[in-house]
Structure formats: C-alpha cells, structure tokens
Amino acid sequence: MTITASSAVPYESTADLGLRLALSAQTADSSVTPNAEFRRWFTAQRRSKRYDVRRIPFAELAGWHFQDGTGNLVHESGRFFSVEGLHVRTSWNGQEDSWTQPIINQPEIGILGIVVKEFDGVLHCLMQAKMEPGNLDTVQLSPTVQATRSNYTGVHGGSAVRYLEHFVPPNRGGQVLFDSLQSEQGAWFLRKRNRNMVVEAVGEIPGHEDFVWLTLGQLYGLLHEDNVLNMDARTVLSQIPSGVGGGHPLHSLWEVLTRLTEVKARRELVQRSIPLANVSDWRRTDDEIAHEAGQHFSLIAADIRAANREVTRWSQPLLAPAEQGLAAFLVRRVAGVPHLLAHARSEAGVLNVAELAPTVQCQPGHAQSLPTESRPRYLDLVLGAPRDQVLFDSVQSEEGGRFHYATNRYQLVEVGDEFPLDVPEEFIWVTADQLGGLLQHSNYVNIEARTLVTALRATGAMRG
C-alpha cells in the first residue's frame, strides 16, 4: 500500500504521549490508509488467502500423539503446547467445589506486539491480516507480531517472523511505550501468559502486502464490528490509555488492590496436574475429547493449509467451546465518571487465585440451566437489559490459534443511580483508567476484561 512519508517525533513526557494517543484515538479516518482503501484491502485479504481447515481423527495428527501412561496429548518436539488433566479444588465463604478437566499447558511466553509510528502528525499502528485456523472468517487483524517462542525461535522450521526485530534484543529499535506480561483464558489455559508490547519505531519501516497502518480511532471503529480485531490485537490495545483523564474514582487504587488481595487471601484455589487419562466425566473418542453432558468444551483435531503463515501446512489439536460465551461490564456513572463493576474471578488455570474480570462472564446457556442460587450474579440483569442501556455490543473471536470458533458476546450495560454502590465483597467499582494502570503490571485484569476496557475507550472515542 502507498503511504506518506513518515517522521519520528520524540515525546518528552507522559502528558505529551497522552496527547498524541488522544489525537490518534480521535482520528477516525486517515490519509495514510483511508477507510475506503482499508475496506478494499481487507476484503481482498479475506478473499485471496488460500486456506483449508479440515477436522480429522486424532490418529491423523502429524507430530502429535497420546503419551503412554498419562494419555496426555503432546507434540513430538516437546514444545508448542500439550493437553493435560487438571484437578481443581475451590473454597469461598463456606462453599466448596472440586472437579477435573482437560487443560492446555503452554508454559512458553510469546510476544504480542504492535509497532506504532507517526504519519502526518498522528500515531498509526502497524496491523497484520493474519489467518488463524480457529477464527470465524479466518482472516482477522492481529498485532504486528503475534508469535509463540517456538514460532519465533524456529522450532516449526518455517519462515522468519516479520518485524520481530522491533521487539527482541539485541537489535530492538525505537521506544518501548508499554510492556507487560498478561494472562490468557484461565478456564482453558494453565497459567498461560504472553508479553504485550507497544513499540514506537525509529526510521523507515518496510511495507508488506499483509500489513496496514491504522490510527487508534480507526481500530476503535472496527471493534464495533464482529470478528475483525482478533483477541491478541484487543489485549495489546488495552495497554494503550485513552490519553484523557477519567475524573475522580469512587475507590482509590489502593482500595481496589486491597479488595482483590482480600479475595485472593480468603479464597482457596488448589490446582493439581493429573494425567489426561485420569480426568473424570470426560470421554475420548477417535475424533474428540468431550464432557459427558455436552457442556463446557471439547477438544478436536484439525489439518490446516494456509498460504500466508510461517508454515503452510500443519495439524494440531483445537479446543471448541460448547456455546458462545458472554462477557459484560455493568457501567454506572458516579459524579459523572463512568465506573465498571469488576468481579474478582477465579478460573481453573489462573496463575494467582483471582483476577479482575467483567461483572458477568459465563456460557449463558449452561449458566441459565443451573439452580438460581448457583447462577452468576447479575446475569439476568445483563440478559434483560433494554437496548437503550447497552453502550457496546459485539461478538468477538478468541484465540484462533488454539480455539475453534470460540466467540464471546461483549457488552457494556449502563445502569442508573438506583443501582447500589454497595456491592458484594468479591465485586468493586473501578474506572477504566484504574484498570489501565493495573495493566502496566501482570495478572490483575483478565483477558475478557481487557477486551471490554478497549471497547469502553472505543465507545468514548466514537462519541468524542
């Protein structure tokens, strides 16, 4: 794509950077990549990328096998990831529970990184049209670099990861703006984390037909559409603050951390790895591992062919959820400042007991089948919200590299002054700026909440 000449304008203060980010967030179109040109490019990407994702029996997986003794599903290299068993025991306020389940164990830390650069005085993000085998619509916009350690160190034997040099030593160039380790889906991954980075480049960046420069405002506009920005793009974008102050919060950040720490200290979460063969209430057939009641998720095998990946053909296991999920924040204005009702949520594979999550996060069909006292708190309120109270509503794909057609419906639902500020102890009102501050550190905010932080900023940007 043709772009204008670039320039690097160094910033000297956090305030200066905030103004530059705010300008990019308010720039809904760009002379670098006009919206109409982006539409043509993205449509062509989806049409032209040759791919085939075919479900196969486990016996046809190349390089994968069920381990003797444990039954764990592993790769012959000992790298990438494995599917293992997990025994979980929880206790909270006198209520105890325990279960076993399959879980993906991927201990290596990958890189999710966006290169940013100023064009015509406005920061732009370098985004990639990337095929993932489990994506709806297959091609979605991803960060500049989206790679596991096995990928970028060449374990797969494929081509080099483009633009990787901006994120790894010794040749990293430019200014690192944001950099932190963040978790992924705790219900499906065992203590999984990735490095989320934003780097402002210095010097010219060679173009490539699979990459495009877009402003924050353009990306925020695309977030209102279903299945365009992939999960990894959304989590990296959540690191980038709005650049505009959010007003006075109801609770100090110290109070928020104290509430989360209180939950972590009092809630018991005991995780014990077990052989996949010893997981109860799950059945294994020739082509899937599934829960006996058809709930939660299943594990399947797929053969994949793709033209624009580091490796053009491979096979792998994929996790397929039983239904579309729901992730929603209740939003209430306090003294004019939007606050989100965050839930200190534990999940089977979470690293440190609990993270701040959306108010409601569940598979709604399964949740509604539970006894009333066992349903997620506030679920009925979210499901019954009038349209005029829904500030944001879109369906987004989750990690297409590990999950098959995994989607969540993401919502921001506004409540009025009649909704109480006094909430149960595992909930707390926070501002987007407070969550943004916590995102400069690791394992405070879960990945579904990070998508909704980005969504709140997108909604604010579109409303000016």
PDB file of N, CA, C and O in Angstrom, residues 257-330:
ATOM      1  N   LEU A 257      -6.861  -2.678  45.048  1.00  0.00           N
ATOM      2  CA  LEU A 257      -5.888  -3.750  45.244  1.00  0.00           C
ATOM      3  C   LEU A 257      -6.120  -4.477  46.563  1.00  0.00           C
ATOM      4  O   LEU A 257      -5.947  -5.703  46.643  1.00  0.00           O
ATOM      5  N   THR A 258      -6.514  -3.747  47.582  1.00  0.00           N
ATOM      6  CA  THR A 258      -6.803  -4.383  48.869  1.00  0.00           C
ATOM      7  C   THR A 258      -7.982  -5.339  48.755  1.00  0.00           C
ATOM      8  O   THR A 258      -7.964  -6.450  49.296  1.00  0.00           O
ATOM      9  N   ARG A 259      -9.028  -4.934  48.017  1.00  0.00           N
ATOM     10  CA  ARG A 259     -10.183  -5.806  47.831  1.00  0.00           C
ATOM     11  C   ARG A 259      -9.780  -7.079  47.091  1.00  0.00           C
ATOM     12  O   ARG A 259     -10.183  -8.184  47.464  1.00  0.00           O
ATOM     13  N   LEU A 260      -8.981  -6.930  46.028  1.00  0.00           N
ATOM     14  CA  LEU A 260      -8.544  -8.095  45.272  1.00  0.00           C
ATOM     15  C   LEU A 260      -7.652  -8.994  46.127  1.00  0.00           C
ATOM     16  O   LEU A 260      -7.784 -10.231  46.111  1.00  0.00           O
ATOM     17  N   THR A 261      -6.760  -8.392  46.895  1.00  0.00           N
ATOM     18  CA  THR A 261      -5.879  -9.169  47.764  1.00  0.00           C
ATOM     19  C   THR A 261      -6.669  -9.911  48.830  1.00  0.00           C
ATOM     20  O   THR A 261      -6.361 -11.073  49.165  1.00  0.00           O
ATOM     21  N   GLU A 262      -7.716  -9.278  49.354  1.00  0.00           N
ATOM     22  CA  GLU A 262      -8.571  -9.924  50.355  1.00  0.00           C
ATOM     23  C   GLU A 262      -9.213 -11.183  49.781  1.00  0.00           C
ATOM     24  O   GLU A 262      -9.261 -12.238  50.425  1.00  0.00           O
ATOM     25  N   VAL A 263      -9.711 -11.082  48.560  1.00  0.00           N
ATOM     26  CA  VAL A 263     -10.311 -12.249  47.920  1.00  0.00           C
ATOM     27  C   VAL A 263      -9.262 -13.341  47.710  1.00  0.00           C
ATOM     28  O   VAL A 263      -9.504 -14.525  47.990  1.00  0.00           O
ATOM     29  N   LYS A 264      -8.087 -12.966  47.220  1.00  0.00           N
ATOM     30  CA  LYS A 264      -7.034 -13.952  46.986  1.00  0.00           C
ATOM     31  C   LYS A 264      -6.626 -14.656  48.282  1.00  0.00           C
ATOM     32  O   LYS A 264      -6.333 -15.864  48.287  1.00  0.00           O
ATOM     33  N   ALA A 265      -6.575 -13.903  49.381  1.00  0.00           N
ATOM     34  CA  ALA A 265      -6.131 -14.469  50.652  1.00  0.00           C
ATOM     35  C   ALA A 265      -7.168 -15.412  51.253  1.00  0.00           C
ATOM     36  O   ALA A 265      -6.826 -16.411  51.891  1.00  0.00           O
ATOM     37  N   ARG A 266      -8.455 -15.112  51.042  1.00  0.00           N
ATOM     38  CA  ARG A 266      -9.517 -15.900  51.676  1.00  0.00           C
ATOM     39  C   ARG A 266     -10.063 -17.006  50.799  1.00  0.00           C
ATOM     40  O   ARG A 266     -10.629 -17.980  51.302  1.00  0.00           O
ATOM     41  N   ARG A 267      -9.925 -16.867  49.494  1.00  0.00           N
ATOM     42  CA  ARG A 267     -10.442 -17.897  48.591  1.00  0.00           C
ATOM     43  C   ARG A 267      -9.370 -18.959  48.385  1.00  0.00           C
ATOM     44  O   ARG A 267      -8.212 -18.659  48.115  1.00  0.00           O
ATOM     45  N   GLU A 268      -9.770 -20.206  48.477  1.00  0.00           N
ATOM     46  CA  GLU A 268      -8.836 -21.304  48.259  1.00  0.00           C
ATOM     47  C   GLU A 268      -8.976 -21.797  46.823  1.00  0.00           C
ATOM     48  O   GLU A 268     -10.080 -22.052  46.343  1.00  0.00           O
ATOM     49  N   LEU A 269      -7.851 -21.902  46.139  1.00  0.00           N
ATOM     50  CA  LEU A 269      -7.810 -22.463  44.794  1.00  0.00           C
ATOM     51  C   LEU A 269      -6.600 -23.375  44.725  1.00  0.00           C
ATOM     52  O   LEU A 269      -5.460 -22.911  44.750  1.00  0.00           O
ATOM     53  N   VAL A 270      -6.860 -24.669  44.684  1.00  0.00           N
ATOM     54  CA  VAL A 270      -5.784 -25.662  44.657  1.00  0.00           C
ATOM     55  C   VAL A 270      -5.812 -26.346  43.302  1.00  0.00           C
ATOM     56  O   VAL A 270      -6.810 -26.984  42.932  1.00  0.00           O
ATOM     57  N   GLN A 271      -4.732 -26.230  42.559  1.00  0.00           N
ATOM     58  CA  GLN A 271      -4.607 -26.825  41.231  1.00  0.00           C
ATOM     59  C   GLN A 271      -3.577 -27.949  41.281  1.00  0.00           C
ATOM     60  O   GLN A 271      -2.489 -27.777  41.817  1.00  0.00           O
ATOM     61  N   ARG A 272      -3.936 -29.079  40.732  1.00  0.00           N
ATOM     62  CA  ARG A 272      -3.012 -30.218  40.705  1.00  0.00           C
ATOM     63  C   ARG A 272      -3.062 -30.868  39.337  1.00  0.00           C
ATOM     64  O   ARG A 272      -4.123 -31.322  38.892  1.00  0.00           O
ATOM     65  N   SER A 273      -1.916 -30.889  38.656  1.00  0.00           N
ATOM     66  CA  SER A 273      -1.856 -31.537  37.354  1.00  0.00           C
ATOM     67  C   SER A 273      -2.005 -33.038  37.509  1.00  0.00           C
ATOM     68  O   SER A 273      -1.404 -33.651  38.405  1.00  0.00           O
ATOM     69  N   ILE A 274      -2.826 -33.626  36.635  1.00  0.00           N
ATOM     70  CA  ILE A 274      -3.046 -35.068  36.643  1.00  0.00           C
ATOM     71  C   ILE A 274      -2.967 -35.573  35.206  1.00  0.00           C
ATOM     72  O   ILE A 274      -3.057 -34.785  34.251  1.00  0.00           O
ATOM     73  N   PRO A 275      -2.789 -36.874  35.008  1.00  0.00           N
ATOM     74  CA  PRO A 275      -2.808 -37.393  33.634  1.00  0.00           C
ATOM     75  C   PRO A 275      -4.162 -37.129  32.978  1.00  0.00           C
ATOM     76  O   PRO A 275      -5.210 -37.219  33.628  1.00  0.00           O
ATOM     77  N   LEU A 276      -4.122 -36.824  31.696  1.00  0.00           N
ATOM     78  CA  LEU A 276      -5.364 -36.628  30.963  1.00  0.00           C
ATOM     79  C   LEU A 276      -6.235 -37.887  31.031  1.00  0.00           C
ATOM     80  O   LEU A 276      -7.471 -37.801  31.062  1.00  0.00           O
ATOM     81  N   ALA A 277      -5.606 -39.038  31.091  1.00  0.00           N
ATOM     82  CA  ALA A 277      -6.348 -40.295  31.164  1.00  0.00           C
ATOM     83  C   ALA A 277      -7.152 -40.427  32.453  1.00  0.00           C
ATOM     84  O   ALA A 277      -8.098 -41.225  32.515  1.00  0.00           O
ATOM     85  N   ASN A 278      -6.806 -39.642  33.478  1.00  0.00           N
ATOM     86  CA  ASN A 278      -7.481 -39.752  34.777  1.00  0.00           C
ATOM     87  C   ASN A 278      -8.580 -38.716  34.973  1.00  0.00           C
ATOM     88  O   ASN A 278      -9.159 -38.624  36.061  1.00  0.00           O
ATOM     89  N   VAL A 279      -8.861 -37.906  33.967  1.00  0.00           N
ATOM     90  CA  VAL A 279      -9.923 -36.903  34.084  1.00  0.00           C
ATOM     91  C   VAL A 279     -11.275 -37.608  34.067  1.00  0.00           C
ATOM     92  O   VAL A 279     -11.541 -38.436  33.191  1.00  0.00           O
ATOM     93  N   SER A 280     -12.116 -37.290  35.029  1.00  0.00           N
ATOM     94  CA  SER A 280     -13.426 -37.935  35.127  1.00  0.00           C
ATOM     95  C   SER A 280     -14.499 -37.074  34.459  1.00  0.00           C
ATOM     96  O   SER A 280     -14.344 -35.854  34.320  1.00  0.00           O
ATOM     97  N   ASP A 281     -15.584 -37.703  34.053  1.00  0.00           N
ATOM     98  CA  ASP A 281     -16.746 -37.057  33.421  1.00  0.00           C
ATOM     99  C   ASP A 281     -16.443 -36.549  32.009  1.00  0.00           C
ATOM    100  O   ASP A 281     -17.219 -35.772  31.457  1.00  0.00           O
ATOM    101  N   TRP A 282     -15.321 -36.964  31.439  1.00  0.00           N
ATOM    102  CA  TRP A 282     -14.984 -36.635  30.063  1.00  0.00           C
ATOM    103  C   TRP A 282     -14.727 -37.930  29.317  1.00  0.00           C
ATOM    104  O   TRP A 282     -14.179 -38.888  29.879  1.00  0.00           O
ATOM    105  N   ARG A 283     -15.109 -37.965  28.047  1.00  0.00           N
ATOM    106  CA  ARG A 283     -14.923 -39.173  27.252  1.00  0.00           C
ATOM    107  C   ARG A 283     -14.047 -38.863  26.034  1.00  0.00           C
ATOM    108  O   ARG A 283     -14.111 -37.785  25.456  1.00  0.00           O
ATOM    109  N   ARG A 284     -13.236 -39.838  25.670  1.00  0.00           N
ATOM    110  CA  ARG A 284     -12.375 -39.698  24.497  1.00  0.00           C
ATOM    111  C   ARG A 284     -12.827 -40.680  23.424  1.00  0.00           C
ATOM    112  O   ARG A 284     -12.955 -41.885  23.678  1.00  0.00           O
ATOM    113  N   THR A 285     -13.074 -40.154  22.217  1.00  0.00           N
ATOM    114  CA  THR A 285     -13.388 -40.990  21.062  1.00  0.00           C
ATOM    115  C   THR A 285     -12.264 -40.834  20.039  1.00  0.00           C
ATOM    116  O   THR A 285     -11.236 -40.209  20.318  1.00  0.00           O
ATOM    117  N   ASP A 286     -12.474 -41.363  18.847  1.00  0.00           N
ATOM    118  CA  ASP A 286     -11.436 -41.267  17.813  1.00  0.00           C
ATOM    119  C   ASP A 286     -11.176 -39.834  17.376  1.00  0.00           C
ATOM    120  O   ASP A 286     -10.065 -39.520  16.916  1.00  0.00           O
ATOM    121  N   ASP A 287     -12.190 -38.953  17.519  1.00  0.00           N
ATOM    122  CA  ASP A 287     -12.015 -37.604  16.977  1.00  0.00           C
ATOM    123  C   ASP A 287     -12.375 -36.472  17.928  1.00  0.00           C
ATOM    124  O   ASP A 287     -12.400 -35.312  17.513  1.00  0.00           O
ATOM    125  N   GLU A 288     -12.624 -36.773  19.212  1.00  0.00           N
ATOM    126  CA  GLU A 288     -12.851 -35.684  20.166  1.00  0.00           C
ATOM    127  C   GLU A 288     -12.716 -36.160  21.603  1.00  0.00           C
ATOM    128  O   GLU A 288     -12.847 -37.348  21.904  1.00  0.00           O
ATOM    129  N   ILE A 289     -12.416 -35.194  22.457  1.00  0.00           N
ATOM    130  CA  ILE A 289     -12.482 -35.383  23.911  1.00  0.00           C
ATOM    131  C   ILE A 289     -13.553 -34.420  24.386  1.00  0.00           C
ATOM    132  O   ILE A 289     -13.418 -33.200  24.207  1.00  0.00           O
ATOM    133  N   ALA A 290     -14.626 -34.931  24.964  1.00  0.00           N
ATOM    134  CA  ALA A 290     -15.781 -34.090  25.268  1.00  0.00           C
ATOM    135  C   ALA A 290     -16.345 -34.416  26.645  1.00  0.00           C
ATOM    136  O   ALA A 290     -16.200 -35.543  27.146  1.00  0.00           O
ATOM    137  N   HIS A 291     -16.999 -33.426  27.240  1.00  0.00           N
ATOM    138  CA  HIS A 291     -17.680 -33.622  28.512  1.00  0.00           C
ATOM    139  C   HIS A 291     -18.889 -34.518  28.294  1.00  0.00           C
ATOM    140  O   HIS A 291     -19.592 -34.401  27.278  1.00  0.00           O
ATOM    141  N   GLU A 292     -19.156 -35.402  29.237  1.00  0.00           N
ATOM    142  CA  GLU A 292     -20.236 -36.371  29.081  1.00  0.00           C
ATOM    143  C   GLU A 292     -21.603 -35.711  28.935  1.00  0.00           C
ATOM    144  O   GLU A 292     -22.503 -36.243  28.285  1.00  0.00           O
ATOM    145  N   ALA A 293     -21.772 -34.524  29.528  1.00  0.00           N
ATOM    146  CA  ALA A 293     -23.052 -33.820  29.436  1.00  0.00           C
ATOM    147  C   ALA A 293     -23.097 -32.860  28.255  1.00  0.00           C
ATOM    148  O   ALA A 293     -24.076 -32.128  28.091  1.00  0.00           O
ATOM    149  N   GLY A 294     -22.043 -32.834  27.431  1.00  0.00           N
ATOM    150  CA  GLY A 294     -22.003 -31.919  26.295  1.00  0.00           C
ATOM    151  C   GLY A 294     -21.775 -30.481  26.686  1.00  0.00           C
ATOM    152  O   GLY A 294     -22.048 -29.567  25.889  1.00  0.00           O
ATOM    153  N   GLN A 295     -21.260 -30.226  27.882  1.00  0.00           N
ATOM    154  CA  GLN A 295     -21.067 -28.866  28.383  1.00  0.00           C
ATOM    155  C   GLN A 295     -19.611 -28.421  28.224  1.00  0.00           C
ATOM    156  O   GLN A 295     -18.739 -29.202  27.868  1.00  0.00           O
ATOM    157  N   HIS A 296     -19.384 -27.151  28.488  1.00  0.00           N
ATOM    158  CA  HIS A 296     -18.054 -26.560  28.605  1.00  0.00           C
ATOM    159  C   HIS A 296     -17.327 -26.463  27.244  1.00  0.00           C
ATOM    160  O   HIS A 296     -17.359 -25.431  26.611  1.00  0.00           O
ATOM    161  N   PHE A 297     -16.640 -27.526  26.827  1.00  0.00           N
ATOM    162  CA  PHE A 297     -15.885 -27.502  25.581  1.00  0.00           C
ATOM    163  C   PHE A 297     -15.532 -28.923  25.187  1.00  0.00           C
ATOM    164  O   PHE A 297     -15.725 -29.878  25.970  1.00  0.00           O
ATOM    165  N   SER A 298     -15.015 -29.065  23.986  1.00  0.00           N
ATOM    166  CA  SER A 298     -14.445 -30.333  23.540  1.00  0.00           C
ATOM    167  C   SER A 298     -13.095 -30.058  22.900  1.00  0.00           C
ATOM    168  O   SER A 298     -12.775 -28.912  22.566  1.00  0.00           O
ATOM    169  N   LEU A 299     -12.302 -31.095  22.738  1.00  0.00           N
ATOM    170  CA  LEU A 299     -11.014 -30.995  22.051  1.00  0.00           C
ATOM    171  C   LEU A 299     -11.085 -31.822  20.786  1.00  0.00           C
ATOM    172  O   LEU A 299     -11.509 -32.988  20.815  1.00  0.00           O
ATOM    173  N   ILE A 300     -10.705 -31.200  19.669  1.00  0.00           N
ATOM    174  CA  ILE A 300     -10.770 -31.849  18.372  1.00  0.00           C
ATOM    175  C   ILE A 300      -9.401 -31.749  17.703  1.00  0.00           C
ATOM    176  O   ILE A 300      -8.483 -31.102  18.220  1.00  0.00           O
ATOM    177  N   ALA A 301      -9.259 -32.386  16.549  1.00  0.00           N
ATOM    178  CA  ALA A 301      -8.019 -32.321  15.769  1.00  0.00           C
ATOM    179  C   ALA A 301      -8.321 -31.737  14.401  1.00  0.00           C
ATOM    180  O   ALA A 301      -9.392 -31.975  13.830  1.00  0.00           O
ATOM    181  N   ALA A 302      -7.379 -30.963  13.868  1.00  0.00           N
ATOM    182  CA  ALA A 302      -7.594 -30.311  12.574  1.00  0.00           C
ATOM    183  C   ALA A 302      -6.329 -30.370  11.727  1.00  0.00           C
ATOM    184  O   ALA A 302      -5.207 -30.274  12.251  1.00  0.00           O
ATOM    185  N   ASP A 303      -6.518 -30.512  10.434  1.00  0.00           N
ATOM    186  CA  ASP A 303      -5.447 -30.381   9.445  1.00  0.00           C
ATOM    187  C   ASP A 303      -5.616 -29.029   8.771  1.00  0.00           C
ATOM    188  O   ASP A 303      -6.716 -28.674   8.331  1.00  0.00           O
ATOM    189  N   ILE A 304      -4.538 -28.239   8.711  1.00  0.00           N
ATOM    190  CA  ILE A 304      -4.631 -26.851   8.252  1.00  0.00           C
ATOM    191  C   ILE A 304      -3.650 -26.610   7.120  1.00  0.00           C
ATOM    192  O   ILE A 304      -2.486 -27.021   7.184  1.00  0.00           O
ATOM    193  N   ARG A 305      -4.132 -25.914   6.073  1.00  0.00           N
ATOM    194  CA  ARG A 305      -3.271 -25.437   4.996  1.00  0.00           C
ATOM    195  C   ARG A 305      -3.506 -23.946   4.842  1.00  0.00           C
ATOM    196  O   ARG A 305      -4.652 -23.503   4.739  1.00  0.00           O
ATOM    197  N   ALA A 306      -2.424 -23.162   4.834  1.00  0.00           N
ATOM    198  CA  ALA A 306      -2.541 -21.703   4.760  1.00  0.00           C
ATOM    199  C   ALA A 306      -1.389 -21.146   3.950  1.00  0.00           C
ATOM    200  O   ALA A 306      -0.246 -21.592   4.074  1.00  0.00           O
ATOM    201  N   ALA A 307      -1.689 -20.123   3.138  1.00  0.00           N
ATOM    202  CA  ALA A 307      -0.669 -19.581   2.232  1.00  0.00           C
ATOM    203  C   ALA A 307       0.212 -18.538   2.898  1.00  0.00           C
ATOM    204  O   ALA A 307       1.357 -18.354   2.504  1.00  0.00           O
ATOM    205  N   ASN A 308      -0.311 -17.824   3.911  1.00  0.00           N
ATOM    206  CA  ASN A 308       0.434 -16.665   4.438  1.00  0.00           C
ATOM    207  C   ASN A 308       0.902 -16.871   5.860  1.00  0.00           C
ATOM    208  O   ASN A 308       0.959 -15.932   6.643  1.00  0.00           O
ATOM    209  N   ARG A 309       1.266 -18.082   6.226  1.00  0.00           N
ATOM    210  CA  ARG A 309       1.796 -18.371   7.548  1.00  0.00           C
ATOM    211  C   ARG A 309       3.255 -18.785   7.439  1.00  0.00           C
ATOM    212  O   ARG A 309       3.760 -19.126   6.359  1.00  0.00           O
ATOM    213  N   GLU A 310       3.966 -18.751   8.611  1.00  0.00           N
ATOM    214  CA  GLU A 310       5.365 -19.159   8.611  1.00  0.00           C
ATOM    215  C   GLU A 310       5.503 -20.615   8.155  1.00  0.00           C
ATOM    216  O   GLU A 310       6.492 -21.006   7.536  1.00  0.00           O
ATOM    217  N   VAL A 311       4.511 -21.462   8.493  1.00  0.00           N
ATOM    218  CA  VAL A 311       4.420 -22.823   7.989  1.00  0.00           C
ATOM    219  C   VAL A 311       3.122 -22.916   7.205  1.00  0.00           C
ATOM    220  O   VAL A 311       2.088 -22.438   7.645  1.00  0.00           O
ATOM    221  N   THR A 312       3.158 -23.524   6.023  1.00  0.00           N
ATOM    222  CA  THR A 312       1.979 -23.504   5.148  1.00  0.00           C
ATOM    223  C   THR A 312       1.047 -24.698   5.348  1.00  0.00           C
ATOM    224  O   THR A 312      -0.081 -24.671   4.879  1.00  0.00           O
ATOM    225  N   ARG A 313       1.507 -25.751   6.030  1.00  0.00           N
ATOM    226  CA  ARG A 313       0.618 -26.866   6.344  1.00  0.00           C
ATOM    227  C   ARG A 313       1.037 -27.488   7.662  1.00  0.00           C
ATOM    228  O   ARG A 313       2.228 -27.706   7.906  1.00  0.00           O
ATOM    229  N   TRP A 314       0.066 -27.777   8.505  1.00  0.00           N
ATOM    230  CA  TRP A 314       0.334 -28.438   9.772  1.00  0.00           C
ATOM    231  C   TRP A 314      -0.974 -29.029  10.301  1.00  0.00           C
ATOM    232  O   TRP A 314      -2.043 -28.793   9.757  1.00  0.00           O
ATOM    233  N   SER A 315      -0.877 -29.803  11.368  1.00  0.00           N
ATOM    234  CA  SER A 315      -2.066 -30.286  12.061  1.00  0.00           C
ATOM    235  C   SER A 315      -1.877 -30.052  13.552  1.00  0.00           C
ATOM    236  O   SER A 315      -0.749 -29.958  14.041  1.00  0.00           O
ATOM    237  N   GLN A 316      -2.992 -29.949  14.275  1.00  0.00           N
ATOM    238  CA  GLN A 316      -2.913 -29.625  15.695  1.00  0.00           C
ATOM    239  C   GLN A 316      -4.251 -29.880  16.377  1.00  0.00           C
ATOM    240  O   GLN A 316      -5.294 -29.928  15.727  1.00  0.00           O
ATOM    241  N   PRO A 317      -4.245 -30.025  17.705  1.00  0.00           N
ATOM    242  CA  PRO A 317      -5.497 -30.038  18.453  1.00  0.00           C
ATOM    243  C   PRO A 317      -6.055 -28.618  18.563  1.00  0.00           C
ATOM    244  O   PRO A 317      -5.308 -27.637  18.542  1.00  0.00           O
ATOM    245  N   LEU A 318      -7.370 -28.518  18.678  1.00  0.00           N
ATOM    246  CA  LEU A 318      -8.056 -27.256  18.917  1.00  0.00           C
ATOM    247  C   LEU A 318      -9.136 -27.470  19.977  1.00  0.00           C
ATOM    248  O   LEU A 318      -9.764 -28.523  20.026  1.00  0.00           O
ATOM    249  N   LEU A 319      -9.339 -26.465  20.818  1.00  0.00           N
ATOM    250  CA  LEU A 319     -10.396 -26.504  21.826  1.00  0.00           C
ATOM    251  C   LEU A 319     -11.632 -25.824  21.259  1.00  0.00           C
ATOM    252  O   LEU A 319     -11.553 -24.684  20.787  1.00  0.00           O
ATOM    253  N   ALA A 320     -12.772 -26.513  21.294  1.00  0.00           N
ATOM    254  CA  ALA A 320     -14.018 -25.994  20.725  1.00  0.00           C
ATOM    255  C   ALA A 320     -15.049 -25.801  21.836  1.00  0.00           C
ATOM    256  O   ALA A 320     -15.532 -26.784  22.408  1.00  0.00           O
ATOM    257  N   PRO A 321     -15.398 -24.555  22.194  1.00  0.00           N
ATOM    258  CA  PRO A 321     -16.389 -24.320  23.245  1.00  0.00           C
ATOM    259  C   PRO A 321     -17.753 -24.884  22.872  1.00  0.00           C
ATOM    260  O   PRO A 321     -18.115 -24.972  21.690  1.00  0.00           O
ATOM    261  N   ALA A 322     -18.530 -25.229  23.883  1.00  0.00           N
ATOM    262  CA  ALA A 322     -19.858 -25.798  23.663  1.00  0.00           C
ATOM    263  C   ALA A 322     -20.857 -24.743  23.201  1.00  0.00           C
ATOM    264  O   ALA A 322     -21.857 -25.082  22.562  1.00  0.00           O
ATOM    265  N   GLU A 323     -20.613 -23.477  23.515  1.00  0.00           N
ATOM    266  CA  GLU A 323     -21.531 -22.411  23.116  1.00  0.00           C
ATOM    267  C   GLU A 323     -20.802 -21.073  23.135  1.00  0.00           C
ATOM    268  O   GLU A 323     -19.688 -20.958  23.658  1.00  0.00           O
ATOM    269  N   GLN A 324     -21.448 -20.070  22.568  1.00  0.00           N
ATOM    270  CA  GLN A 324     -20.906 -18.714  22.613  1.00  0.00           C
ATOM    271  C   GLN A 324     -20.957 -18.189  24.041  1.00  0.00           C
ATOM    272  O   GLN A 324     -21.941 -18.363  24.752  1.00  0.00           O
ATOM    273  N   GLY A 325     -19.880 -17.549  24.465  1.00  0.00           N
ATOM    274  CA  GLY A 325     -19.818 -17.008  25.803  1.00  0.00           C
ATOM    275  C   GLY A 325     -20.383 -15.595  25.888  1.00  0.00           C
ATOM    276  O   GLY A 325     -20.705 -14.962  24.876  1.00  0.00           O
ATOM    277  N   LEU A 326     -20.489 -15.103  27.111  1.00  0.00           N
ATOM    278  CA  LEU A 326     -20.953 -13.745  27.385  1.00  0.00           C
ATOM    279  C   LEU A 326     -19.986 -13.095  28.362  1.00  0.00           C
ATOM    280  O   LEU A 326     -19.629 -13.689  29.392  1.00  0.00           O
ATOM    281  N   ALA A 327     -19.545 -11.883  28.050  1.00  0.00           N
ATOM    282  CA  ALA A 327     -18.693 -11.107  28.950  1.00  0.00           C
ATOM    283  C   ALA A 327     -19.240  -9.685  28.966  1.00  0.00           C
ATOM    284  O   ALA A 327     -19.297  -9.032  27.915  1.00  0.00           O
ATOM    285  N   ALA A 328     -19.659  -9.212  30.135  1.00  0.00           N
ATOM    286  CA  ALA A 328     -20.325  -7.905  30.215  1.00  0.00           C
ATOM    287  C   ALA A 328     -19.921  -7.173  31.476  1.00  0.00           C
ATOM    288  O   ALA A 328     -19.859  -7.767  32.560  1.00  0.00           O
ATOM    289  N   PHE A 329     -19.656  -5.892  31.334  1.00  0.00           N
ATOM    290  CA  PHE A 329     -19.486  -4.993  32.475  1.00  0.00           C
ATOM    291  C   PHE A 329     -20.761  -4.189  32.670  1.00  0.00           C
ATOM    292  O   PHE A 329     -21.321  -3.644  31.698  1.00  0.00           O
ATOM    293  N   LEU A 330     -21.225  -4.097  33.913  1.00  0.00           N
ATOM    294  CA  LEU A 330     -22.197  -3.077  34.257  1.00  0.00           C
ATOM    295  C   LEU A 330     -21.453  -1.763  34.420  1.00  0.00           C
ATOM    296  O   LEU A 330     -20.366  -1.720  35.009  1.00  0.00           O
TER     297      LEU A 330
END
